[in-house]
Amino acid sequence: MLDLAQLDRPMAARLARELEEVKIIFERQLASELSAVNGLCVHIEQYRGKMLRPTLVLLSGLSVLGDEPLTPAHRTVAAVTEMIHMATLVHDDVLDEAEVRRRGATVNHLWGNETAVMLGDYLISNAFHLCSTIGDPAINLALGEVTNTLCEGELAQLHHRDDFGLDEATYLEIIRRKTASLIGACCQLGAQLAGAPTATTAALGRVGIALGIAFQIQDDLLDLLGNEAVVGKTLGLDLSKGKLTLPVIAHLSEASPAQRATTLRALETGDATTVRTALRDSGAVAYAQTAARRFVDDARAELTTLPASPGRVLFDSLAMSVVARDR
Ligand code: FPP
Ligand code: MG
C-alpha cells in the first residue's frame, strides 16, 4: 500500500500531518477510566496499518479543496471510519478464528471470543458516539447505512459458506457490501464535507466502491497465495472457512467436468496445495488479478473527471497501490 513517508511531495506530507491529527482524535475517543479497557485499545493500535480509510476521507477532501484547509469534521469522520474498520476486523477475526493480524496475536487469540466481541462492540459504539459530536445527522445516517450494509455482506457470506455453486455476481455483491461500502463512503463523505457538487461526491463514491472491490479481490488473492510472514496475518482462512473467492469461482465455472471434480474433492478434503495448483494452472488466478486491475482502472478513469490537482495525483498513486501490494 502507498507509503506516504516514501513520497517526497508536499501533498503527501500534508496528508501525513493530517493523519497524525486523526490518530490523536482516535486515541482520545477510546481512552477509558479503566485500565482493562485501555490495555485492549493499546493492543489494537497495532492493527492500524496505513490507515487507508482515513486517508481516503482526507484525500477526497483535499482533491476537492486544493489549497484550502480541511474541516475539523474531515478529521473526525476519518477517525470514525478507522474505528468502524477496526471493529469489523476484531469481529471478523472471531468469525475466522484468526490468530495473527498485523504481525501480532489477535484479540480473540490472546483474550478469547468474549473479550473480542465486547471490544468490537466498544469500538463500534465509540465510532457512532464520536460521529455524533459533529452534529450532522446526515453523516450518522450515511455511516449507519454502511454498517448495516457490511453486516449484510458478512451474513450473505456466511449463508454461502461451502456453496460451490456461488457465482461471480453474488461474490462481487458480497465484497461490495462487506468491504467496498465503507471505502466508498469514505470517499463520498470526504468530498461532501468539502462542499463538492453532487456529481463530484457521487463520482468519488464510485471511485471508493471500485477501489474497495479491487482491494478485497487482492486481499482474497493474498489469503490464497500470499506469504504469511510478509502479509502479517493468518492466511488460507477463506479455503478452510468455505469462503469461495474469485479465483475459485472462476475456476469452477470454466473447468472441465473431470477437473471440476478433482478441485471440488480437494476443496472438500482441505487439500489447499492441490487447489492452489489448479487455480494457477487453469489461469483462474490470472483472471482474478485482471479483474482487480480492471476495478482499479475504473476508479482511475473516474478520477480523471476531477480537476487536475496534487491531491488527484496522489489519489491516483494510491489507487494503483491497491493491487500492487503484497501485504
Ligand atoms: C474482512 O474479511 C471483513 C470485512 C471487511 C468485514 C467484516 C465485518 C464484520 C465481521 C461485521 C462486524 C460489524 C460491525 C458493525 C462491527 P476477510 O476475512 O476477507 O479479511 P481479512 O483477510 O483481513 O481477515
Ligand atoms: Mg478475516
mmCIF file of C-alpha atoms and ligand atoms in Angstrom:
data_model
loop_
_atom_site.group_PDB
_atom_site.id
_atom_site.type_symbol
_atom_site.label_atom_id
_atom_site.label_comp_id
_atom_site.label_asym_id
_atom_site.label_seq_id
_atom_site.Cartn_x
_atom_site.Cartn_y
_atom_site.Cartn_z
ATOM 1 C CA MET A 1 0.000 0.000 0.000
ATOM 2 C CA LEU A 2 1.039 3.582 -0.586
ATOM 3 C CA ASP A 3 3.647 4.721 1.938
ATOM 4 C CA LEU A 4 3.322 8.497 2.395
ATOM 5 C CA ALA A 5 6.770 8.701 4.007
ATOM 6 C CA GLN A 6 8.272 7.422 0.740
ATOM 7 C CA LEU A 7 6.665 10.172 -1.295
ATOM 8 C CA ASP A 8 8.619 13.388 -1.333
ATOM 9 C CA ARG A 9 5.686 15.605 -2.197
ATOM 10 C CA PRO A 10 4.112 18.491 -0.297
ATOM 11 C CA MET A 11 0.659 16.901 -0.654
ATOM 12 C CA ALA A 12 1.895 13.606 0.830
ATOM 13 C CA ALA A 13 3.487 15.490 3.718
ATOM 14 C CA ARG A 14 0.263 17.437 4.296
ATOM 15 C CA LEU A 15 -1.734 14.237 4.317
ATOM 16 C CA ALA A 16 0.714 12.594 6.735
ATOM 17 C CA ARG A 17 0.359 15.564 9.113
ATOM 18 C CA GLU A 18 -3.437 15.357 8.942
ATOM 19 C CA LEU A 19 -3.304 11.619 9.701
ATOM 20 C CA GLU A 20 -1.323 12.337 12.863
ATOM 21 C CA GLU A 21 -4.221 14.571 13.977
ATOM 22 C CA VAL A 22 -6.652 11.769 13.201
ATOM 23 C CA LYS A 23 -4.649 9.354 15.376
ATOM 24 C CA ILE A 24 -4.906 11.782 18.301
ATOM 25 C CA ILE A 25 -8.704 12.037 17.904
ATOM 26 C CA PHE A 26 -8.906 8.253 17.655
ATOM 27 C CA GLU A 27 -6.890 7.648 20.819
ATOM 28 C CA ARG A 28 -8.651 10.379 22.795
ATOM 29 C CA GLN A 29 -12.048 8.930 21.943
ATOM 30 C CA LEU A 30 -11.157 5.396 23.044
ATOM 31 C CA ALA A 31 -9.407 6.385 26.268
ATOM 32 C CA SER A 32 -11.235 4.882 29.238
ATOM 33 C CA GLU A 33 -11.011 5.330 33.001
ATOM 34 C CA LEU A 34 -10.456 1.582 33.170
ATOM 35 C CA SER A 35 -7.006 0.154 32.553
ATOM 36 C CA ALA A 36 -8.649 -3.141 31.499
ATOM 37 C CA VAL A 37 -10.168 -1.293 28.530
ATOM 38 C CA ASN A 38 -7.123 0.838 27.756
ATOM 39 C CA GLY A 39 -4.874 -2.234 27.582
ATOM 40 C CA LEU A 40 -7.053 -3.671 24.824
ATOM 41 C CA CYS A 41 -7.151 -0.365 22.939
ATOM 42 C CA VAL A 42 -3.360 -0.132 23.060
ATOM 43 C CA HIS A 43 -3.176 -3.677 21.689
ATOM 44 C CA ILE A 44 -5.356 -2.944 18.685
ATOM 45 C CA GLU A 45 -3.359 0.166 17.814
ATOM 46 C CA GLN A 46 -1.002 -2.297 16.154
ATOM 47 C CA TYR A 47 -3.882 -3.137 13.763
ATOM 48 C CA ARG A 48 -3.524 0.346 12.353
ATOM 49 C CA GLY A 49 -1.649 -0.029 9.116
ATOM 50 C CA LYS A 50 -1.505 2.677 6.514
ATOM 51 C CA MET A 51 -4.956 3.919 7.578
ATOM 52 C CA LEU A 52 -6.469 3.517 4.126
ATOM 53 C CA ARG A 53 -9.965 4.622 5.109
ATOM 54 C CA PRO A 54 -8.996 7.851 6.925
ATOM 55 C CA THR A 55 -6.549 8.560 4.105
ATOM 56 C CA LEU A 56 -9.387 8.336 1.604
ATOM 57 C CA VAL A 57 -11.621 10.685 3.620
ATOM 58 C CA LEU A 58 -8.833 13.264 3.772
ATOM 59 C CA LEU A 59 -7.600 12.778 0.216
ATOM 60 C CA SER A 60 -11.103 13.084 -1.213
ATOM 61 C CA GLY A 61 -11.482 16.321 0.728
ATOM 62 C CA LEU A 62 -8.113 17.608 -0.431
ATOM 63 C CA SER A 63 -8.870 16.685 -4.044
ATOM 64 C CA VAL A 64 -11.883 18.988 -3.891
ATOM 65 C CA LEU A 65 -10.430 21.736 -1.676
ATOM 66 C CA GLY A 66 -6.975 22.085 -3.240
ATOM 67 C CA ASP A 67 -5.010 24.568 -1.119
ATOM 68 C CA GLU A 68 -7.979 25.298 1.175
ATOM 69 C CA PRO A 69 -7.796 23.678 4.633
ATOM 70 C CA LEU A 70 -9.759 20.546 5.515
ATOM 71 C CA THR A 71 -12.607 20.963 8.014
ATOM 72 C CA PRO A 72 -12.450 19.583 11.594
ATOM 73 C CA ALA A 73 -15.277 17.229 10.531
ATOM 74 C CA HIS A 74 -12.926 15.637 7.964
ATOM 75 C CA ARG A 75 -10.564 14.573 10.751
ATOM 76 C CA THR A 76 -13.416 13.348 12.963
ATOM 77 C CA VAL A 77 -15.029 11.335 10.169
ATOM 78 C CA ALA A 78 -11.598 9.929 9.281
ATOM 79 C CA ALA A 79 -11.167 8.700 12.883
ATOM 80 C CA VAL A 80 -14.724 7.312 12.885
ATOM 81 C CA THR A 81 -14.120 5.281 9.714
ATOM 82 C CA GLU A 82 -10.939 3.783 11.179
ATOM 83 C CA MET A 83 -12.845 2.855 14.344
ATOM 84 C CA ILE A 84 -15.614 1.190 12.330
ATOM 85 C CA HIS A 85 -12.975 -0.645 10.310
ATOM 86 C CA MET A 86 -11.201 -1.875 13.450
ATOM 87 C CA ALA A 87 -14.492 -3.046 14.984
ATOM 88 C CA THR A 88 -15.129 -5.132 11.875
ATOM 89 C CA LEU A 89 -11.607 -6.591 11.972
ATOM 90 C CA VAL A 90 -11.887 -7.586 15.635
ATOM 91 C CA HIS A 91 -15.232 -9.293 14.952
ATOM 92 C CA ASP A 92 -14.007 -10.764 11.670
ATOM 93 C CA ASP A 93 -11.102 -12.464 13.467
ATOM 94 C CA VAL A 94 -13.602 -14.127 15.799
ATOM 95 C CA LEU A 95 -15.626 -15.420 12.836
ATOM 96 C CA ASP A 96 -12.487 -16.557 11.010
ATOM 97 C CA GLU A 97 -10.782 -17.907 14.161
ATOM 98 C CA ALA A 98 -7.711 -15.973 13.038
ATOM 99 C CA GLU A 99 -4.688 -15.981 15.318
ATOM 100 C CA VAL A 100 -2.481 -13.330 13.715
ATOM 101 C CA ARG A 101 -3.266 -9.840 12.454
ATOM 102 C CA ARG A 102 -0.713 -7.142 11.606
ATOM 103 C CA ARG A 103 2.074 -9.426 12.785
ATOM 104 C CA GLY A 104 0.628 -9.652 16.298
ATOM 105 C CA ALA A 105 -1.765 -12.004 18.066
ATOM 106 C CA THR A 106 -5.465 -11.299 17.511
ATOM 107 C CA VAL A 107 -7.679 -10.212 20.416
ATOM 108 C CA ASN A 108 -9.623 -13.484 20.251
ATOM 109 C CA HIS A 109 -6.417 -15.498 20.299
ATOM 110 C CA LEU A 110 -4.986 -13.624 23.293
ATOM 111 C CA TRP A 111 -8.103 -12.988 25.371
ATOM 112 C CA GLY A 112 -10.853 -15.170 23.871
ATOM 113 C CA ASN A 113 -14.003 -14.570 21.863
ATOM 114 C CA GLU A 114 -15.982 -12.886 24.668
ATOM 115 C CA THR A 115 -13.416 -10.107 25.014
ATOM 116 C CA ALA A 116 -13.093 -9.731 21.235
ATOM 117 C CA VAL A 117 -16.855 -9.441 20.758
ATOM 118 C CA MET A 118 -17.068 -6.821 23.521
ATOM 119 C CA LEU A 119 -14.059 -4.879 22.235
ATOM 120 C CA GLY A 120 -15.603 -4.800 18.754
ATOM 121 C CA ASP A 121 -18.814 -3.511 20.351
ATOM 122 C CA TYR A 122 -16.835 -0.866 22.289
ATOM 123 C CA LEU A 123 -15.219 0.275 19.043
ATOM 124 C CA ILE A 124 -18.450 0.485 17.054
ATOM 125 C CA SER A 125 -20.223 2.240 19.929
ATOM 126 C CA ASN A 126 -17.397 4.787 20.209
ATOM 127 C CA ALA A 127 -17.379 5.281 16.457
ATOM 128 C CA PHE A 128 -21.013 6.436 16.463
ATOM 129 C CA HIS A 129 -20.555 8.392 19.712
ATOM 130 C CA LEU A 130 -17.636 10.284 18.142
ATOM 131 C CA CYS A 131 -19.576 10.767 14.904
ATOM 132 C CA SER A 132 -22.463 12.330 16.835
ATOM 133 C CA THR A 133 -20.135 15.068 18.115
ATOM 134 C CA ILE A 134 -20.110 16.529 14.589
ATOM 135 C CA GLY A 135 -23.783 17.348 14.991
ATOM 136 C CA ASP A 136 -24.787 16.404 11.464
ATOM 137 C CA PRO A 137 -27.354 13.566 11.439
ATOM 138 C CA ALA A 138 -26.728 13.017 7.718
ATOM 139 C CA ILE A 139 -23.227 11.708 8.473
ATOM 140 C CA ASN A 140 -24.509 9.352 11.190
ATOM 141 C CA LEU A 141 -27.190 8.144 8.790
ATOM 142 C CA ALA A 142 -24.696 7.557 5.979
ATOM 143 C CA LEU A 143 -22.311 5.609 8.215
ATOM 144 C CA GLY A 144 -25.177 3.734 9.867
ATOM 145 C CA GLU A 145 -26.253 2.619 6.423
ATOM 146 C CA VAL A 146 -22.696 1.443 5.775
ATOM 147 C CA THR A 147 -22.524 -0.649 8.961
ATOM 148 C CA ASN A 148 -25.926 -2.164 8.101
ATOM 149 C CA THR A 149 -24.610 -2.984 4.643
ATOM 150 C CA LEU A 150 -21.369 -4.538 5.770
ATOM 151 C CA CYS A 151 -23.222 -6.759 8.258
ATOM 152 C CA GLU A 152 -25.491 -7.841 5.389
ATOM 153 C CA GLY A 153 -22.380 -8.664 3.359
ATOM 154 C CA GLU A 154 -20.995 -10.807 6.170
ATOM 155 C CA LEU A 155 -24.357 -12.544 6.669
ATOM 156 C CA ALA A 156 -24.613 -13.264 2.935
ATOM 157 C CA GLN A 157 -21.067 -14.635 3.011
ATOM 158 C CA LEU A 158 -21.982 -16.957 5.886
ATOM 159 C CA HIS A 159 -25.113 -18.031 4.013
ATOM 160 C CA HIS A 160 -22.959 -19.050 1.035
ATOM 161 C CA ARG A 161 -20.384 -20.906 3.084
ATOM 162 C CA ASP A 162 -19.340 -24.099 1.250
ATOM 163 C CA ASP A 163 -21.608 -23.110 -1.638
ATOM 164 C CA PHE A 164 -19.588 -24.433 -4.557
ATOM 165 C CA GLY A 165 -22.159 -23.056 -6.971
ATOM 166 C CA LEU A 166 -21.550 -19.438 -5.876
ATOM 167 C CA ASP A 167 -21.414 -17.205 -8.952
ATOM 168 C CA GLU A 168 -19.224 -14.219 -9.655
ATOM 169 C CA ALA A 169 -22.059 -11.672 -9.434
ATOM 170 C CA THR A 170 -23.012 -12.852 -5.933
ATOM 171 C CA TYR A 171 -19.361 -12.832 -4.820
ATOM 172 C CA LEU A 172 -18.974 -9.263 -6.109
ATOM 173 C CA GLU A 173 -22.160 -8.230 -4.305
ATOM 174 C CA ILE A 174 -20.839 -9.717 -1.037
ATOM 175 C CA ILE A 175 -17.493 -7.917 -1.238
ATOM 176 C CA ARG A 176 -19.156 -4.691 -2.395
ATOM 177 C CA ARG A 177 -21.133 -4.783 0.830
ATOM 178 C CA LYS A 178 -18.596 -6.130 3.324
ATOM 179 C CA THR A 179 -15.590 -4.086 2.156
ATOM 180 C CA ALA A 180 -16.353 -1.565 -0.588
ATOM 181 C CA SER A 181 -19.348 0.084 1.124
ATOM 182 C CA LEU A 182 -17.156 1.646 3.837
ATOM 183 C CA ILE A 183 -14.393 2.642 1.417
ATOM 184 C CA GLY A 184 -16.972 4.206 -0.914
ATOM 185 C CA ALA A 185 -18.475 6.170 1.988
ATOM 186 C CA CYS A 186 -15.012 7.447 2.989
ATOM 187 C CA CYS A 187 -14.514 8.980 -0.451
ATOM 188 C CA GLN A 188 -18.064 10.286 -0.688
ATOM 189 C CA LEU A 189 -18.068 11.881 2.777
ATOM 190 C CA GLY A 190 -14.615 13.422 2.228
ATOM 191 C CA ALA A 191 -15.952 15.187 -0.861
ATOM 192 C CA GLN A 192 -19.301 16.077 0.737
ATOM 193 C CA LEU A 193 -17.629 17.710 3.758
ATOM 194 C CA ALA A 194 -15.511 19.752 1.342
ATOM 195 C CA GLY A 195 -18.691 21.154 -0.194
ATOM 196 C CA ALA A 196 -18.234 19.356 -3.521
ATOM 197 C CA PRO A 197 -21.083 19.429 -6.071
ATOM 198 C CA THR A 198 -23.331 16.349 -6.018
ATOM 199 C CA ALA A 199 -21.817 14.989 -9.239
ATOM 200 C CA THR A 200 -18.305 15.085 -7.742
ATOM 201 C CA THR A 201 -19.463 13.496 -4.485
ATOM 202 C CA ALA A 202 -21.133 10.695 -6.445
ATOM 203 C CA ALA A 203 -18.057 10.232 -8.660
ATOM 204 C CA LEU A 204 -15.787 9.924 -5.621
ATOM 205 C CA GLY A 205 -18.252 7.468 -4.064
ATOM 206 C CA ARG A 206 -17.909 5.333 -7.208
ATOM 207 C CA VAL A 207 -14.110 5.629 -7.038
ATOM 208 C CA GLY A 208 -14.232 4.268 -3.474
ATOM 209 C CA ILE A 209 -16.571 1.403 -4.369
ATOM 210 C CA ALA A 210 -14.356 0.323 -7.291
ATOM 211 C CA LEU A 211 -11.207 0.583 -5.160
ATOM 212 C CA GLY A 212 -12.882 -1.332 -2.333
ATOM 213 C CA ILE A 213 -13.832 -4.190 -4.647
ATOM 214 C CA ALA A 214 -10.288 -4.284 -6.081
ATOM 215 C CA PHE A 215 -8.897 -4.173 -2.533
ATOM 216 C CA GLN A 216 -10.951 -7.207 -1.438
ATOM 217 C CA ILE A 217 -10.134 -9.244 -4.569
ATOM 218 C CA GLN A 218 -6.445 -8.572 -3.850
ATOM 219 C CA ASP A 219 -6.983 -9.419 -0.158
ATOM 220 C CA ASP A 220 -8.534 -12.715 -1.219
ATOM 221 C CA LEU A 221 -5.619 -13.420 -3.592
ATOM 222 C CA LEU A 222 -3.194 -12.792 -0.729
ATOM 223 C CA ASP A 223 -5.214 -15.092 1.546
ATOM 224 C CA LEU A 224 -4.897 -17.806 -1.103
ATOM 225 C CA LEU A 225 -1.326 -17.305 -2.283
ATOM 226 C CA GLY A 226 0.439 -14.832 -0.002
ATOM 227 C CA ASN A 227 3.335 -15.348 2.353
ATOM 228 C CA GLU A 228 2.131 -15.230 5.963
ATOM 229 C CA ALA A 229 5.397 -13.631 7.164
ATOM 230 C CA VAL A 230 5.007 -10.810 4.622
ATOM 231 C CA VAL A 231 1.231 -10.332 4.846
ATOM 232 C CA GLY A 232 1.399 -10.489 8.657
ATOM 233 C CA LYS A 233 -1.917 -12.259 9.272
ATOM 234 C CA THR A 234 -3.244 -15.807 9.327
ATOM 235 C CA LEU A 235 -3.751 -16.905 5.705
ATOM 236 C CA GLY A 236 -5.587 -19.729 3.976
ATOM 237 C CA LEU A 237 -8.727 -18.984 6.001
ATOM 238 C CA ASP A 238 -11.013 -18.454 3.001
ATOM 239 C CA LEU A 239 -10.457 -22.069 1.916
ATOM 240 C CA SER A 240 -10.658 -23.507 5.439
ATOM 241 C CA LYS A 241 -13.803 -21.486 6.232
ATOM 242 C CA GLY A 242 -15.552 -22.400 2.981
ATOM 243 C CA LYS A 243 -15.487 -18.832 1.605
ATOM 244 C CA LEU A 244 -15.380 -19.045 -2.173
ATOM 245 C CA THR A 245 -13.329 -16.238 -3.681
ATOM 246 C CA LEU A 246 -12.941 -15.088 -7.267
ATOM 247 C CA PRO A 247 -10.167 -17.482 -8.447
ATOM 248 C CA VAL A 248 -12.099 -20.485 -7.087
ATOM 249 C CA ILE A 249 -15.390 -19.302 -8.595
ATOM 250 C CA ALA A 250 -13.787 -18.611 -11.989
ATOM 251 C CA HIS A 251 -12.013 -21.965 -11.987
ATOM 252 C CA LEU A 252 -15.093 -23.999 -11.061
ATOM 253 C CA SER A 253 -17.226 -22.271 -13.689
ATOM 254 C CA GLU A 254 -14.722 -22.864 -16.522
ATOM 255 C CA ALA A 255 -13.188 -26.249 -15.597
ATOM 256 C CA SER A 256 -13.899 -29.482 -17.466
ATOM 257 C CA PRO A 257 -16.144 -31.896 -15.529
ATOM 258 C CA ALA A 258 -13.117 -34.017 -14.590
ATOM 259 C CA GLN A 259 -11.051 -31.045 -13.446
ATOM 260 C CA ARG A 260 -14.019 -29.638 -11.541
ATOM 261 C CA ALA A 261 -14.489 -32.954 -9.732
ATOM 262 C CA THR A 262 -10.788 -33.017 -8.773
ATOM 263 C CA THR A 263 -10.872 -29.446 -7.452
ATOM 264 C CA LEU A 264 -14.140 -29.986 -5.579
ATOM 265 C CA ARG A 265 -12.656 -33.067 -3.906
ATOM 266 C CA ALA A 266 -9.578 -31.020 -2.921
ATOM 267 C CA LEU A 267 -11.819 -28.248 -1.551
ATOM 268 C CA GLU A 268 -13.878 -30.738 0.455
ATOM 269 C CA THR A 269 -10.865 -32.539 1.901
ATOM 270 C CA GLY A 270 -8.977 -29.313 2.645
ATOM 271 C CA ASP A 271 -6.155 -30.097 0.204
ATOM 272 C CA ALA A 272 -5.082 -26.478 -0.279
ATOM 273 C CA THR A 273 -1.947 -27.328 -2.283
ATOM 274 C CA THR A 274 -3.971 -29.103 -4.991
ATOM 275 C CA VAL A 275 -6.493 -26.249 -5.060
ATOM 276 C CA ARG A 276 -3.754 -23.603 -5.433
ATOM 277 C CA THR A 277 -2.041 -25.538 -8.238
ATOM 278 C CA ALA A 278 -5.325 -25.994 -10.116
ATOM 279 C CA LEU A 279 -6.180 -22.299 -9.798
ATOM 280 C CA ARG A 280 -2.761 -21.198 -11.026
ATOM 281 C CA ASP A 281 -2.559 -23.722 -13.894
ATOM 282 C CA SER A 282 -6.073 -23.027 -15.179
ATOM 283 C CA GLY A 283 -5.485 -19.276 -15.381
ATOM 284 C CA ALA A 284 -8.098 -18.570 -12.675
ATOM 285 C CA VAL A 285 -5.573 -16.675 -10.540
ATOM 286 C CA ALA A 286 -4.643 -14.511 -13.542
ATOM 287 C CA TYR A 287 -8.356 -13.961 -14.188
ATOM 288 C CA ALA A 288 -8.871 -12.603 -10.660
ATOM 289 C CA GLN A 289 -5.761 -10.414 -10.911
ATOM 290 C CA THR A 290 -7.071 -8.945 -14.168
ATOM 291 C CA ALA A 291 -10.497 -8.350 -12.608
ATOM 292 C CA ALA A 292 -8.909 -6.449 -9.692
ATOM 293 C CA ARG A 293 -6.850 -4.337 -12.094
ATOM 294 C CA ARG A 294 -9.996 -3.568 -14.098
ATOM 295 C CA PHE A 295 -11.718 -2.159 -10.999
ATOM 296 C CA VAL A 296 -8.652 -0.023 -10.320
ATOM 297 C CA ASP A 297 -8.743 1.169 -13.938
ATOM 298 C CA ASP A 298 -12.427 2.107 -13.479
ATOM 299 C CA ALA A 299 -11.544 4.084 -10.350
ATOM 300 C CA ARG A 300 -8.680 5.853 -12.107
ATOM 301 C CA ALA A 301 -10.873 6.724 -15.097
ATOM 302 C CA GLU A 302 -13.458 8.212 -12.737
ATOM 303 C CA LEU A 303 -10.722 10.230 -11.006
ATOM 304 C CA THR A 304 -9.882 11.961 -14.285
ATOM 305 C CA THR A 305 -13.289 13.658 -14.137
ATOM 306 C CA LEU A 306 -11.976 15.739 -11.192
ATOM 307 C CA PRO A 307 -9.954 18.881 -11.918
ATOM 308 C CA ALA A 308 -6.213 18.152 -12.107
ATOM 309 C CA SER A 309 -4.536 18.781 -8.712
ATOM 310 C CA PRO A 310 -1.739 17.396 -6.499
ATOM 311 C CA GLY A 311 -4.472 15.652 -4.483
ATOM 312 C CA ARG A 312 -5.722 13.880 -7.594
ATOM 313 C CA VAL A 313 -2.182 12.760 -8.487
ATOM 314 C CA LEU A 314 -1.691 11.283 -5.027
ATOM 315 C CA PHE A 315 -5.132 9.634 -5.194
ATOM 316 C CA ASP A 316 -4.139 8.022 -8.484
ATOM 317 C CA SER A 317 -0.930 6.598 -6.942
ATOM 318 C CA LEU A 318 -2.955 5.227 -4.058
ATOM 319 C CA ALA A 319 -5.427 3.621 -6.472
ATOM 320 C CA MET A 320 -2.618 1.764 -8.239
ATOM 321 C CA SER A 321 -1.091 0.608 -4.960
ATOM 322 C CA VAL A 322 -4.276 -1.288 -4.026
ATOM 323 C CA VAL A 323 -3.454 -4.140 -6.412
ATOM 324 C CA ALA A 324 0.341 -3.787 -6.354
ATOM 325 C CA ARG A 325 0.539 -4.620 -2.632
ATOM 326 C CA ASP A 326 1.815 -7.897 -1.212
ATOM 327 C CA ARG A 327 0.533 -7.261 2.339
HETATM 328 C C1 FPP B 1 -12.726 -8.819 6.100
HETATM 329 O O1 FPP B 1 -12.868 -10.064 5.570
HETATM 330 C C2 FPP B 1 -14.032 -8.441 6.728
HETATM 331 C C3 FPP B 1 -14.701 -7.318 6.482
HETATM 332 C C4 FPP B 1 -14.208 -6.332 5.529
HETATM 333 C C5 FPP B 1 -15.991 -7.009 7.153
HETATM 334 C C6 FPP B 1 -16.184 -7.708 8.468
HETATM 335 C C7 FPP B 1 -17.466 -7.303 9.098
HETATM 336 C C8 FPP B 1 -17.996 -7.885 10.158
HETATM 337 C C9 FPP B 1 -17.389 -9.068 10.829
HETATM 338 C C10 FPP B 1 -19.262 -7.341 10.729
HETATM 339 C C11 FPP B 1 -18.970 -6.594 12.002
HETATM 340 C C12 FPP B 1 -19.818 -5.413 12.029
HETATM 341 C C13 FPP B 1 -19.712 -4.363 12.881
HETATM 342 C C14 FPP B 1 -20.638 -3.249 12.703
HETATM 343 C C15 FPP B 1 -18.720 -4.305 13.976
HETATM 344 P P1 FPP B 1 -11.649 -11.027 5.366
HETATM 345 O O2 FPP B 1 -11.726 -12.112 6.370
HETATM 346 O O3 FPP B 1 -11.616 -11.427 3.952
HETATM 347 O O4 FPP B 1 -10.391 -10.083 5.640
HETATM 348 P P2 FPP B 1 -9.056 -10.397 6.415
HETATM 349 O O5 FPP B 1 -8.227 -11.176 5.444
HETATM 350 O O6 FPP B 1 -8.441 -9.061 6.698
HETATM 351 O O7 FPP B 1 -9.370 -11.166 7.640
HETATM 352 MG MG MG B 2 -10.751 -12.498 8.114
#
